[in-house]
N, CA and C of each residue as an Amber inpcrd file, in Angstrom:
protein
   264
  76.3820000  95.1400000  85.5010000  77.5090000  94.3190000  85.9020000
  78.7920000  95.1590000  85.9540000  78.9960000  95.9810000  84.9310000
  80.1930000  96.8270000  84.9070000  80.1730000  97.8400000  86.0420000
  79.0140000  98.3860000  86.3370000  78.9190000  99.3690000  87.4200000
  79.2740000  98.7370000  88.7570000  78.8060000  97.5270000  88.9830000
  79.1240000  96.8240000  90.2260000  80.6180000  96.5450000  90.3270000
  81.1960000  96.0720000  89.2350000  82.6350000  95.8090000  89.2140000
  83.4220000  97.0950000  89.4440000  83.0060000  98.1800000  88.8000000
  83.6920000  99.4580000  88.9740000  83.6370000  99.9080000  90.4350000
  82.4780000  99.7690000  91.0720000  82.3470000 100.1650000  92.4780000
  83.2250000  99.3110000  93.3830000  83.2570000  98.0200000  93.1520000
  84.0960000  97.1390000  93.9700000  85.5790000  97.4720000  93.8070000
  85.9840000  97.7170000  92.5830000  87.3940000  98.0200000  92.3420000
  87.7780000  99.4050000  92.8570000  86.8630000 100.3520000  92.7770000
  87.1460000 101.6710000  93.3570000  87.2110000 101.5840000  94.8830000
  86.4300000 100.6940000  95.4680000  86.5230000 100.4710000  96.9130000
  87.8870000  99.8880000  97.2680000  88.3880000  98.9760000  96.4400000
  89.7280000  98.4190000  96.6630000  90.7820000  99.5140000  96.5390000
  90.6060000 100.4180000  95.5800000  91.5470000 101.5300000  95.4080000
  91.5270000 102.4390000  96.6360000  90.3390000 102.7510000  97.1210000
  90.2330000 103.6040000  98.3080000  90.8680000 102.9240000  99.5190000
  90.6340000 101.6310000  99.6710000  91.2130000 100.8800000 100.7900000
  92.7430000 100.9080000 100.7130000  93.2750000 100.6500000  99.5360000
  94.7360000 100.6410000  99.3780000  95.3190000 102.0160000  99.6880000
  94.7100000 103.0560000  99.1660000  95.2170000 104.4060000  99.4060000
  95.1360000 104.7650000 100.8910000  94.0900000 104.3130000 101.5540000
  93.9330000 104.6000000 102.9790000  94.9480000 103.8360000 103.8280000
  95.2860000 102.6210000 103.4370000  96.1590000 101.7710000 104.2280000
  97.6500000 102.0070000 103.9610000  97.9950000 102.6460000 102.8840000
  99.4140000 102.8660000 102.5730000 100.1440000 103.5560000 103.7260000
  99.6140000 104.6400000 104.3040000 100.3450000 105.2780000 105.4100000
 100.4520000 104.4060000 106.6630000  99.5400000 103.4830000 106.8320000
  99.5460000 102.6240000 108.0130000 100.7450000 101.6730000 107.9740000
 101.1490000 101.2540000 106.7840000 102.1880000 100.2320000 106.6550000
 103.4540000 100.7140000 105.9500000 103.5760000 102.0200000 105.7290000
 104.7370000 102.5530000 105.0130000 105.4360000 103.5970000 105.8730000
 106.7550000 103.4490000 105.9960000 107.5580000 104.4100000 106.7530000
 107.9000000 105.6130000 105.8740000 107.7880000 106.7840000 106.4410000
 108.2540000 108.0040000 105.8000000 107.2660000 108.6100000 104.8270000
 107.1610000 109.9200000 104.8940000 106.2470000 110.6390000 104.0090000
 106.6190000 110.4820000 102.5440000 107.9050000 110.4790000 102.2630000
 108.3460000 110.3590000 100.8730000 107.9380000 109.0120000 100.2980000
 108.1380000 107.9470000 101.0650000 107.7570000 106.6190000 100.5950000
 106.2460000 106.4960000 100.4130000 105.4930000 107.1290000 101.2850000
 104.0310000 107.1190000 101.1670000 103.6230000 107.8240000  99.8830000
 104.1990000 108.9760000  99.6450000 103.8740000 109.7280000  98.4240000
 104.2630000 108.9690000  97.1610000 105.4180000 108.3220000  97.1980000
 105.8660000 107.5590000  96.0330000 104.9190000 106.3850000  95.7630000
 104.5670000 105.6510000  96.8080000 103.6620000 104.5060000  96.6430000
 102.3120000 104.9540000  96.0960000 101.7830000 106.0150000  96.6660000
 100.4910000 106.5250000  96.1900000 100.5870000 107.0190000  94.7520000
 101.6510000 107.7520000  94.4510000 101.8100000 108.3060000  93.1000000
 101.9220000 107.1940000  92.0610000 102.6900000 106.1690000  92.3740000
 102.8420000 105.0560000  91.4230000 101.4880000 104.4050000  91.1680000
 100.7520000 104.1080000  92.2190000  99.4490000 103.4770000  92.0390000
  98.4860000 104.3670000  91.2620000  98.4780000 105.6380000  91.5830000
  97.5640000 106.5540000  90.8920000  97.9510000 106.7130000  89.4270000
  99.2360000 106.9070000  89.1380000  99.6520000 107.1010000  87.7470000
  99.4420000 105.8490000  86.9040000  99.7900000 104.6970000  87.4430000
  99.5700000 103.4530000  86.7050000  98.0680000 103.1920000  86.5670000
  97.2980000 103.5050000  87.6080000  95.8420000 103.3650000  87.5260000
  95.2410000 104.2430000  86.4520000  95.7070000 105.4770000  86.3680000
  95.2210000 106.3820000  85.3180000  95.5930000 105.8340000  83.9410000
  96.8100000 105.3440000  83.8050000  97.2400000 104.7870000  82.5180000
  96.3760000 103.5950000  82.1160000  96.1310000 102.6770000  83.0520000
  95.2790000 101.5220000  82.7600000  93.8530000 101.9740000  82.4470000
  93.3620000 102.9270000  83.2150000  92.0090000 103.4290000  82.9890000
  91.8510000 104.0690000  81.6330000  92.8120000 104.8870000  81.2460000
  92.7440000 105.5320000  79.9290000  92.8570000 104.5140000  78.8060000
  93.6870000 103.5090000  79.0050000  93.8180000 102.4610000  77.9940000
  92.5040000 101.7050000  77.8430000  91.8860000 101.3540000  78.9510000
  90.6080000 100.6450000  78.8960000  89.5220000 101.5050000  78.2730000
  89.4870000 102.7820000  78.6150000  88.4640000 103.6880000  78.1030000
  88.6490000 103.9840000  76.6180000  89.8520000 103.8440000  76.1140000
  90.1220000 104.1470000  74.7080000  89.3880000 103.1980000  73.7620000
  89.0070000 102.0360000  74.2420000  88.3610000 101.0400000  73.3950000
  86.8400000 101.0540000  73.5060000  86.2940000 102.0670000  74.1670000
  84.8500000 102.1560000  74.3760000  84.3510000 103.4430000  73.7420000
  83.1620000 103.3930000  73.1500000  82.6500000 104.5650000  72.4330000
  81.7080000 105.4360000  73.2620000  80.7940000 104.8610000  73.9860000
  79.7910000 105.6330000  74.7230000  80.3850000 106.2260000  76.0000000
  79.7560000 107.2900000  76.4710000  80.2950000 108.0160000  77.6260000
  80.2580000 107.2220000  78.9260000  79.0980000 106.6840000  79.2970000
  79.0020000 105.9610000  80.5630000  79.8700000 104.7000000  80.5670000
  79.8020000 103.8800000  79.5220000  80.7050000 102.7240000  79.5100000
  82.1820000 103.1190000  79.5050000  82.4960000 104.2520000  78.9170000
  83.8820000 104.7390000  78.9220000  84.3130000 105.0870000  80.3450000
  83.4310000 105.7510000  81.0760000  83.7150000 106.0960000  82.4710000
  83.8670000 104.8310000  83.3210000  82.9850000 103.8710000  83.1040000
  83.0730000 102.6190000  83.8470000  84.3530000 101.8600000  83.5060000
  84.7310000 101.8610000  82.2430000  85.9760000 101.1940000  81.8350000
  87.1800000 101.8650000  82.5000000  87.1530000 103.1960000  82.5660000
  88.2410000 103.9120000  83.2400000  88.3020000 103.5240000  84.7180000
  87.1390000 103.5020000  85.3730000  87.0940000 103.1600000  86.8020000
  87.5850000 101.7370000  87.0430000  87.2110000 100.8190000  86.1700000
  87.6640000  99.4370000  86.3050000  89.1710000  99.3510000  86.1110000
  89.6860000 100.0110000  85.0890000  91.1370000 100.0100000  84.8550000
  91.9050000 100.6270000  86.0070000  91.3890000 101.7300000  86.5280000
  92.0320000 102.3980000  87.6560000  92.0210000 101.5050000  88.8900000
  90.8820000 100.9060000  89.1590000  90.7390000 100.0880000  90.3570000
  91.5220000  98.7930000  90.3150000  91.6030000  98.1740000  89.1490000
  92.2680000  96.8750000  89.0500000  93.7480000  96.9730000  89.4050000
  94.3410000  98.1200000  89.1750000  95.7500000  98.3220000  89.5160000
  95.9530000  98.2830000  91.0320000  94.9600000  98.7070000  91.7650000
  95.0640000  98.7780000  93.2170000  94.7940000  97.4540000  93.9230000
  94.2230000  96.4910000  93.2350000  93.8390000  95.2330000  93.8770000
  95.0320000  94.5000000  94.5000000  96.1540000  94.3120000  93.7870000
  97.2760000  93.6200000  94.4460000  97.7640000  94.3330000  95.7050000
  97.8520000  95.6590000  95.6480000  98.2810000  96.4180000  96.8240000
  97.2700000  96.2670000  97.9580000  95.9880000  96.3020000  97.6310000
  94.9570000  96.1560000  98.6530000  95.0400000  94.7800000  99.3150000
  95.2880000  93.7460000  98.5280000  95.4060000  92.3950000  99.0830000
  96.6130000  92.3010000 100.0050000  97.7410000  92.8130000  99.5560000
  98.9590000  92.7690000 100.3760000  98.7560000  93.5410000 101.6730000
  98.1680000  94.7180000 101.5940000  97.9520000  95.5310000 102.7910000
  96.9330000  94.8770000 103.7250000  95.9340000  94.2210000 103.1610000
  94.9580000  93.4990000 103.9860000  95.6350000  92.3610000 104.7510000
  96.4720000  91.6180000 104.0600000  97.1870000  90.5090000 104.7060000
  98.1400000  91.0290000 105.7870000  98.8490000  92.1240000 105.4790000
  99.7390000  92.7050000 106.4780000  98.9590000  93.1320000 107.7170000
  97.7770000  93.6550000 107.5070000  96.9390000  94.0630000 108.6320000
  96.4940000  92.8830000 109.4700000  96.1050000  91.7980000 108.8210000
  95.6630000  90.6030000 109.5420000  96.8180000  89.9550000 110.3040000
  98.0210000  90.0790000 109.8030000  99.1980000  89.5120000 110.4820000
  99.7020000  90.4120000 111.5980000  99.2230000  91.6510000 111.6210000
  99.6730000  92.5850000 112.6400000 101.0580000  93.1320000 112.3900000
 101.4460000  93.1670000 111.1470000 102.7880000  93.6670000 110.8100000
 102.8550000  95.1800000 110.9300000 104.0520000  95.6620000 111.1530000
 104.2790000  97.0880000 111.2900000 104.6520000  97.7340000 109.9780000
 105.1680000  98.9380000 110.0910000 105.5640000  99.6850000 108.9160000
 106.8540000  99.1320000 108.3310000 106.9440000  99.1870000 107.0230000
 108.1810000  98.7670000 106.3550000 108.5190000  99.7320000 105.2500000
């Protein structure tokens, strides 16, 4: 169950990272958006992994924590895509 959740959330993270340049103006803004998501994702992942003892569950907890941070951005970018909105 955790592996499936980790894969789904990592897919959301990949989608968000891929779509950021499509809907964001300027290289600096793209880098900032990506950096914020990655750094906060790492922080959440490390926090989640800190409460797990075994190696594989620790890795899965990190992946889930990392991915969950990207879900709101992925949803917003998906909606922007469906609406046909441009860069902002």
